[in-house]
mmCIF file of C-alpha atoms in Angstrom:
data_model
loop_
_atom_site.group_PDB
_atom_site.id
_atom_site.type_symbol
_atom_site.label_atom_id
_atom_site.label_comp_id
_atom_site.label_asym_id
_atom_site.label_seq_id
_atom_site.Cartn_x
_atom_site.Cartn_y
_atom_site.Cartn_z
ATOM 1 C CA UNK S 1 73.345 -3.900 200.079
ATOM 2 C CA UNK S 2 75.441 -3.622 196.223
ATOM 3 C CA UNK S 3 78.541 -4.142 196.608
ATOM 4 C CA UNK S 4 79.926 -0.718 194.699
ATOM 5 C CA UNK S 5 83.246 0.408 193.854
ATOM 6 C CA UNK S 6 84.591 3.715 193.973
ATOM 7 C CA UNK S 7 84.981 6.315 190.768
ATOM 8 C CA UNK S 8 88.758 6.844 192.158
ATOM 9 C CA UNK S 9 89.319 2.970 192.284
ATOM 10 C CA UNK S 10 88.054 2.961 189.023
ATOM 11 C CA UNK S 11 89.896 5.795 188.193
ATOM 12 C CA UNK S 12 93.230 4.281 189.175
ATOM 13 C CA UNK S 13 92.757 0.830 187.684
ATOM 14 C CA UNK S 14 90.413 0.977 184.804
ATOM 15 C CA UNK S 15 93.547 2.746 182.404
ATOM 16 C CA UNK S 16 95.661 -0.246 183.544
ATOM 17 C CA UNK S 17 92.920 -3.559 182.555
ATOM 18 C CA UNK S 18 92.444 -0.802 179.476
ATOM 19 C CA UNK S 19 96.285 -0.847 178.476
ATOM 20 C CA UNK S 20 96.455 -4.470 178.681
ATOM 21 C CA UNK S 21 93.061 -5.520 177.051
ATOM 22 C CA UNK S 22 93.700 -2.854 173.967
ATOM 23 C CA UNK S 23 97.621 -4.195 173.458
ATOM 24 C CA UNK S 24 95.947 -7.531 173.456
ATOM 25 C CA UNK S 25 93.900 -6.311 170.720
ATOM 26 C CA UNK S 26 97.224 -5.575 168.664
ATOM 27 C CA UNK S 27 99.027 -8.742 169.697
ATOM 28 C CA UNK S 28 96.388 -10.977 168.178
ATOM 29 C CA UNK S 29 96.469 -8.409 164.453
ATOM 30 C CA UNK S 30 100.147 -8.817 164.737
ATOM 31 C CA UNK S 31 100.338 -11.268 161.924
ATOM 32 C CA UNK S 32 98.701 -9.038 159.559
ATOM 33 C CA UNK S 33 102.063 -8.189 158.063
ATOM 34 C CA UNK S 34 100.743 -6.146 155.044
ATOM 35 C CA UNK S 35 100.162 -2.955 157.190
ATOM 36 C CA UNK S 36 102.988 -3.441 159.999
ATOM 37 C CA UNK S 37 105.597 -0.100 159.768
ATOM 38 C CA UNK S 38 108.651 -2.644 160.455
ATOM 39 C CA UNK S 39 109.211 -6.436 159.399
ATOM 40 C CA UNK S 40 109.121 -9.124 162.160
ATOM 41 C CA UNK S 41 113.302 -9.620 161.392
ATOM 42 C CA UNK S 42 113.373 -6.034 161.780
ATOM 43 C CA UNK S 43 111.103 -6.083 164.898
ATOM 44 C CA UNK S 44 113.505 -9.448 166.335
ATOM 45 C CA UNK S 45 116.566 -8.318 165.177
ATOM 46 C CA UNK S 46 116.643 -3.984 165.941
ATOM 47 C CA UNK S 47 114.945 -3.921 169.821
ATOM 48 C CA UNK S 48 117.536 -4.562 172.475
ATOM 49 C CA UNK S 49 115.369 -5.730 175.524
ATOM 50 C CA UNK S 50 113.357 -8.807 175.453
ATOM 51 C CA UNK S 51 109.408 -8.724 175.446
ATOM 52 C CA UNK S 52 109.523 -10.476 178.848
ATOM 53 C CA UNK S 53 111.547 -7.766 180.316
ATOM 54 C CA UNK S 54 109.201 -4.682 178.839
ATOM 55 C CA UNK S 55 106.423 -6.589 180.392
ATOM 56 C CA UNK S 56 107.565 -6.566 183.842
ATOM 57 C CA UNK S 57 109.091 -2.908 183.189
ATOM 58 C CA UNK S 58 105.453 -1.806 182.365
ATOM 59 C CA UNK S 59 104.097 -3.067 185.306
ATOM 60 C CA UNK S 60 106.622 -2.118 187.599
ATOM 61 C CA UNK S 61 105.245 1.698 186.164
ATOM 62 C CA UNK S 62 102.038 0.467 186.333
ATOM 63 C CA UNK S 63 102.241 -0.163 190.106
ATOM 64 C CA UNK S 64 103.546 3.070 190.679
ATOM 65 C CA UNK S 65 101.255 5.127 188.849
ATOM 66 C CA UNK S 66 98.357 3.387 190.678
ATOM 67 C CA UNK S 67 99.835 4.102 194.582
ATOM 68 C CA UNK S 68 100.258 7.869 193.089
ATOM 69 C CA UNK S 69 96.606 8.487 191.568
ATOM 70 C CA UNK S 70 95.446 6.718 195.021
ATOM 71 C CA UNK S 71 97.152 9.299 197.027
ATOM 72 C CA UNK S 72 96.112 11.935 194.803
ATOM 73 C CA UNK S 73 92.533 10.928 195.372
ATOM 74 C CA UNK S 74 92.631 10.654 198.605
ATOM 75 C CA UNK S 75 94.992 14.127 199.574
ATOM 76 C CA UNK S 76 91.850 16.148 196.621
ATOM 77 C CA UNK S 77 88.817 13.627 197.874
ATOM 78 C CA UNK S 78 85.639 15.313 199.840
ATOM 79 C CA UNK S 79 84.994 12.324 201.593
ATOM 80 C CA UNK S 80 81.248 12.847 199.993
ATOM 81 C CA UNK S 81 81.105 16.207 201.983
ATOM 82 C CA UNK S 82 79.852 17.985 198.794
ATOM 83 C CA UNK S 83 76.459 17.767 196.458
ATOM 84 C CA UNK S 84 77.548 15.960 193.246
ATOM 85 C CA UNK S 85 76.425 17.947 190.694
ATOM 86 C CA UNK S 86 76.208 16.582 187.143
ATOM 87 C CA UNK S 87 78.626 18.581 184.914
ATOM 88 C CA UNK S 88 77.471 20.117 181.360
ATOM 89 C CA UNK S 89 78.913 18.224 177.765
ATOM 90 C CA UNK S 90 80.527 21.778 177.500
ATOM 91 C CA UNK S 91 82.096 21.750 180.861
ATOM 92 C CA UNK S 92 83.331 17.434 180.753
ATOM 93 C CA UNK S 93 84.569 19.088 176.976
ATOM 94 C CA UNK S 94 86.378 21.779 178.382
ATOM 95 C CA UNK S 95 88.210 19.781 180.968
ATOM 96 C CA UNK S 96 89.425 17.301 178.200
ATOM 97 C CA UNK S 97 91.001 19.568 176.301
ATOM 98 C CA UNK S 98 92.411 21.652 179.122
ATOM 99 C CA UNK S 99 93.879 18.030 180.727
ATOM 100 C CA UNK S 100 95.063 17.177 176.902
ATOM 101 C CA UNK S 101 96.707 20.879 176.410
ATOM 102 C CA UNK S 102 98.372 20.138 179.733
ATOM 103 C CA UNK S 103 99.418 16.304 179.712
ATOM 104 C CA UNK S 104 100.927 17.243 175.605
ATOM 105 C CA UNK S 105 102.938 20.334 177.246
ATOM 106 C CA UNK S 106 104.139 18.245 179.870
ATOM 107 C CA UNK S 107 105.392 15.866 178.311
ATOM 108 C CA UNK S 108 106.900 17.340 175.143
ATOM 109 C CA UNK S 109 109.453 19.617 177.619
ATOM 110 C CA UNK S 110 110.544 16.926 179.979
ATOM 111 C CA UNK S 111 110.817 14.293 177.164
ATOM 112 C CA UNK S 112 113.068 16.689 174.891
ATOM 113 C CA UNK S 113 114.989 17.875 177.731
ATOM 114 C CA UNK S 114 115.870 13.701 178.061
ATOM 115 C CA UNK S 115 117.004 13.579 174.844
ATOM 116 C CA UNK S 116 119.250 16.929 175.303
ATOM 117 C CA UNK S 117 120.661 16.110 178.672
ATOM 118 C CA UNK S 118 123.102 13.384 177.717
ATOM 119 C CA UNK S 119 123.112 12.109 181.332
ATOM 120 C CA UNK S 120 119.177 11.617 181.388
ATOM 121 C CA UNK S 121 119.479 10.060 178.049
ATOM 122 C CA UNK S 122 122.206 7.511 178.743
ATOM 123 C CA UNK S 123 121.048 6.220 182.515
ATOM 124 C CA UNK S 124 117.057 6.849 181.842
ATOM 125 C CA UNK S 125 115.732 7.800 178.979
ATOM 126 C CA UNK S 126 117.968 5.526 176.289
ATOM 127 C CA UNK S 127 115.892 2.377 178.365
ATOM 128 C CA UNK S 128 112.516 3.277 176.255
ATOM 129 C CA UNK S 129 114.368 3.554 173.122
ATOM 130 C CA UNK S 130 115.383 -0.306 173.473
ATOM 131 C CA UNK S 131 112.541 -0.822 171.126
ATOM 132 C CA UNK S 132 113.306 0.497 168.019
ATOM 133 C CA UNK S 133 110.819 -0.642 166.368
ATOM 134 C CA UNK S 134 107.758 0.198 168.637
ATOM 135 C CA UNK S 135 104.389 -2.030 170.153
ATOM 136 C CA UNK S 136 101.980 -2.036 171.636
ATOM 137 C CA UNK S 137 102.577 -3.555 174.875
ATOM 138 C CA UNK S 138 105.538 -1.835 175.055
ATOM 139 C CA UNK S 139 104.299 2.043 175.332
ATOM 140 C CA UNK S 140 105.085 2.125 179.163
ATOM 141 C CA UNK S 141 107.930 0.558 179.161
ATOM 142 C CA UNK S 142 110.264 3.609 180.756
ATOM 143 C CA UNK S 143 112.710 3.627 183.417
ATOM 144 C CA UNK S 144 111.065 4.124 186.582
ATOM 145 C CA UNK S 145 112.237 7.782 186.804
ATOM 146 C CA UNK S 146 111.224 8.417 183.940
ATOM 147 C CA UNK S 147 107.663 6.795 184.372
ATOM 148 C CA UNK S 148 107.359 8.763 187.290
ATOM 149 C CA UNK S 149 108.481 12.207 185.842
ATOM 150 C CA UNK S 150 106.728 11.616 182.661
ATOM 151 C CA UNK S 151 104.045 10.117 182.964
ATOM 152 C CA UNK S 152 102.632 10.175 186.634
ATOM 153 C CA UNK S 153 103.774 13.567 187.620
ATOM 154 C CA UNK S 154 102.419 14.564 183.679
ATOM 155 C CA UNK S 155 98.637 12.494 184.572
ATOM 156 C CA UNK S 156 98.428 14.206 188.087
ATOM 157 C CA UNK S 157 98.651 17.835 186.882
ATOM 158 C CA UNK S 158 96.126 16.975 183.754
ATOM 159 C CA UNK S 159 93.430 16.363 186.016
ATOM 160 C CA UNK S 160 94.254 18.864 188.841
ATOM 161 C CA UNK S 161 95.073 21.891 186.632
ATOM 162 C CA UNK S 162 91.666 20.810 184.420
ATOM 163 C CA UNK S 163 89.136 20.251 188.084
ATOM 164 C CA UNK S 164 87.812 17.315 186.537
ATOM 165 C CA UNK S 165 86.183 14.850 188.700
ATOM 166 C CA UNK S 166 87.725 11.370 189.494
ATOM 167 C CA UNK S 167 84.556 9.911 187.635
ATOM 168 C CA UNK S 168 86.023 12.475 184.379
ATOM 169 C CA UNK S 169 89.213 10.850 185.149
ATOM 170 C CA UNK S 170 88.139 7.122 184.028
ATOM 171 C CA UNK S 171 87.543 8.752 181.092
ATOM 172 C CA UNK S 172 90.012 10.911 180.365
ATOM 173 C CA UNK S 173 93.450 8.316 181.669
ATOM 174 C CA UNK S 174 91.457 5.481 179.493
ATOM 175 C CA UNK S 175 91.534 7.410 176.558
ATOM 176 C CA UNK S 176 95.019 9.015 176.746
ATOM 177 C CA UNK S 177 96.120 5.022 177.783
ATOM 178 C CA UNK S 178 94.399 3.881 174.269
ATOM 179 C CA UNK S 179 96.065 7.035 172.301
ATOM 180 C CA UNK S 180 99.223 6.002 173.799
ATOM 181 C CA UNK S 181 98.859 2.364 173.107
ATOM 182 C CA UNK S 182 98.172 3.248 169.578
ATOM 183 C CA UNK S 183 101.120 4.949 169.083
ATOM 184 C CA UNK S 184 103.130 2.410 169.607
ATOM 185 C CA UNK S 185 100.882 -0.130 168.006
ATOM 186 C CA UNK S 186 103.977 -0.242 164.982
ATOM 187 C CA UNK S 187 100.964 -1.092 162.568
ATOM 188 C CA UNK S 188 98.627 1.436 159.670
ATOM 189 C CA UNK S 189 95.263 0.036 159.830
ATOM 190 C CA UNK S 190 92.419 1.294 157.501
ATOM 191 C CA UNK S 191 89.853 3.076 159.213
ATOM 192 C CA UNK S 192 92.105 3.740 162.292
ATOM 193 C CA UNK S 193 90.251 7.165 163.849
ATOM 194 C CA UNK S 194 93.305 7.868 165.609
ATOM 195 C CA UNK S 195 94.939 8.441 161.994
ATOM 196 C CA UNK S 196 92.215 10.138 160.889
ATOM 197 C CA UNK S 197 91.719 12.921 163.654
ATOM 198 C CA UNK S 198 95.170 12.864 165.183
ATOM 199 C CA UNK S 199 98.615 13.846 163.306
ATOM 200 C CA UNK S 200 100.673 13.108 166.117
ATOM 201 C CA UNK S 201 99.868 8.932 165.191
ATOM 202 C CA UNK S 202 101.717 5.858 164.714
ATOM 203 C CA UNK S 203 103.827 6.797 161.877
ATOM 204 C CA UNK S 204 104.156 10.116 163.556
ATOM 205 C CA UNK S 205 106.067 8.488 166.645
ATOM 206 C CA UNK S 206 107.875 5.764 164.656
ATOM 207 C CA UNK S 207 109.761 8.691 163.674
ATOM 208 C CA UNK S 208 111.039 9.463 166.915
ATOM 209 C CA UNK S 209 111.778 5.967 167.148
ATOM 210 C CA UNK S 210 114.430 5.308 164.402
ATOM 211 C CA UNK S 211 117.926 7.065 164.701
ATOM 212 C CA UNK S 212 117.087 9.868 162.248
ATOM 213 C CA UNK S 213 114.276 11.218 164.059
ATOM 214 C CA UNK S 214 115.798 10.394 167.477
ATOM 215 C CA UNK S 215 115.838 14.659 167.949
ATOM 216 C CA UNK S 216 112.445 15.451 166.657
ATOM 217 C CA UNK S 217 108.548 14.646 166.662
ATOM 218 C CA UNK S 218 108.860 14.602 170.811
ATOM 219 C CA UNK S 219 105.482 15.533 170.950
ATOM 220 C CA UNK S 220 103.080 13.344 172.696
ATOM 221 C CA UNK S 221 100.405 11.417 173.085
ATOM 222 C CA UNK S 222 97.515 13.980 171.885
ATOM 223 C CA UNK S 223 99.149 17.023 169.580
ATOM 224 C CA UNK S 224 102.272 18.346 166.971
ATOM 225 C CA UNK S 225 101.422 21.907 168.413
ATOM 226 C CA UNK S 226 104.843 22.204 170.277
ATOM 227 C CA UNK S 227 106.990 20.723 167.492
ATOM 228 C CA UNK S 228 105.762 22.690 165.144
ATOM 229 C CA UNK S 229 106.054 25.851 167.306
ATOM 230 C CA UNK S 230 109.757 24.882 168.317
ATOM 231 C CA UNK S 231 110.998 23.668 165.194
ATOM 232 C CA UNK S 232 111.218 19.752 166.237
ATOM 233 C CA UNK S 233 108.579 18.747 163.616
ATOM 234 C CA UNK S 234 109.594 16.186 161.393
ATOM 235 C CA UNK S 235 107.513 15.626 158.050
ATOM 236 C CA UNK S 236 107.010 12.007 156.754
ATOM 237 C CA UNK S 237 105.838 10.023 153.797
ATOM 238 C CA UNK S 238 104.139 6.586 154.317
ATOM 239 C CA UNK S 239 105.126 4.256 151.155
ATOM 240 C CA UNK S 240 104.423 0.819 150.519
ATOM 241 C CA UNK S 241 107.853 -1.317 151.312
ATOM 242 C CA UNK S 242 108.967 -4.863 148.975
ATOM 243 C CA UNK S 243 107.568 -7.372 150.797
ATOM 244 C CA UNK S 244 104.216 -6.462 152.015
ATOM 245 C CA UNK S 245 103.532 -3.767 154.708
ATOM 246 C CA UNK S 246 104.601 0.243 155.274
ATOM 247 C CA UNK S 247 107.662 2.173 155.729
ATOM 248 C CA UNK S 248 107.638 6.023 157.417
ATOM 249 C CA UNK S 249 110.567 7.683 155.293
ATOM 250 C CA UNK S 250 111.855 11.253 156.459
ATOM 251 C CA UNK S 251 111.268 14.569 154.262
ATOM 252 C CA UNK S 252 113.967 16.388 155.513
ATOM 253 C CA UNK S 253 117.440 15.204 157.104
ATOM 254 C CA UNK S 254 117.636 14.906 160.922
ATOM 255 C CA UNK S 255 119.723 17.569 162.861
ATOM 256 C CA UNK S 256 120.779 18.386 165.999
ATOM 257 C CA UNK S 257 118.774 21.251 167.571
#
């Protein structure tokens, strides 16, 4: 008898070898300094929190994540009870974009209400912003709370509130792991599809990153619908910085909202 493995194992841990394997990816272009957003002095010099540090932050997340999705497989499981039946391109399509519309909504209210709640921002949300000048590895690297409210909680109600299928969900949580990872990725490649289909994009999220910006572009990982909508949208211009590389400069002075 095959030895087989379970779509909600998969489910759970596929996202997590897919984090680590695509910020590997990144690691090794790292050198390529002509298309980083931030110099390597910047990069040493600006983040507060040590790379060995973010690593064990992200997995600490990591960890948790995985005992929630494995709970929330087994409380929405069948236990094989029902016929699996094959789901249309137009239905698998329809759940992406319902668990996308979801996850983006999500996260764009708790992660602006961190920034506006001085308390949140000081003992949970300020831990993120460590890295000023974002990579790859470091996407997940929240406070626990944070990882939990954000992230988890925000994953869970994608895929309940869309039906999909744990099978779906390897999909779906690998994808939304390699937007995320991109994001962060602190580098403008040519011929990156994320920058070509997606606004909300590296450059996008550097934004939020620098001090500036620190009260707008909240939107994440998949959409600008809700900044734009709320008036937390930040325009940007990508020019070509002395030295070799880019540099996302601000078309309109930050504000408080």
């Amino acid at each position: 008898m095959g030895f087989e493995v379970s779509d909600e194992l998969l489910g759970t841990f596929v996202p997590v070898l897919i984090y680590w394997a695509y910020s590997g990816i990144y690691v090794l272009l790292d050198s390529f300094e002509n298309y980083r957003l931030h110099t390597r002095k910047d990069e040493d010099e600006k983040n507060l929190v040590s790379k060995r540090t973010v690593v064990k932050g992200v997995l600490l997340q990591q960890t948790i994540q995985a005992i929630v999705a494995i709970i929330l497989f087994t409380v929405t499981g069948d236990d094989g009870a029902t016929a699996v039946v094959k789901p249309s391109f137009i239905h698998l399509a329809r759940q992406f974009v319902t668990a996308m519309l979801v996850l983006d909504t999500w996260q764009y209210f708790v992660h602006r209400y961190m920034h506006h709640n001085k308390f949140l921002y000081k003992h949970i949300h300020s831990q993120h912003h460590r890295l000023v000048v974002p990579y790859a590895f470091g996407a997940l690297y929240n406070h626990p709370i944070e990882g939990l409210l954000l992230d988890t909680i925000g994953g869970a109600l994608s895929f309940l509130l869309s039906g999909m299928s744990p099978r779906a969900s390897i999909f779906f949580f690998s994808f939304a792991t390699i937007k995320t990872v991109d994001d962060h990725c602190g580098l403008w490649l040519p011929g990156n599809l994320f920058h070509v289909f997606f606004r909300n994009n590296t450059a996008y999220h550097d934004v939020h990153h620098q001090l500036y910006g620190s009260k707008y572009n909240f939107a994440q990982p998949f959409f600008v619908m809700w900044d734009r909508i709320l008036g937390t949208y930040m325009p940007y211009s990508l020019e070509k910085r002395t030295g070799g590389g880019f540099e996302v400069r601000p078309l309109k002075e930050g504000k408080e909202n």
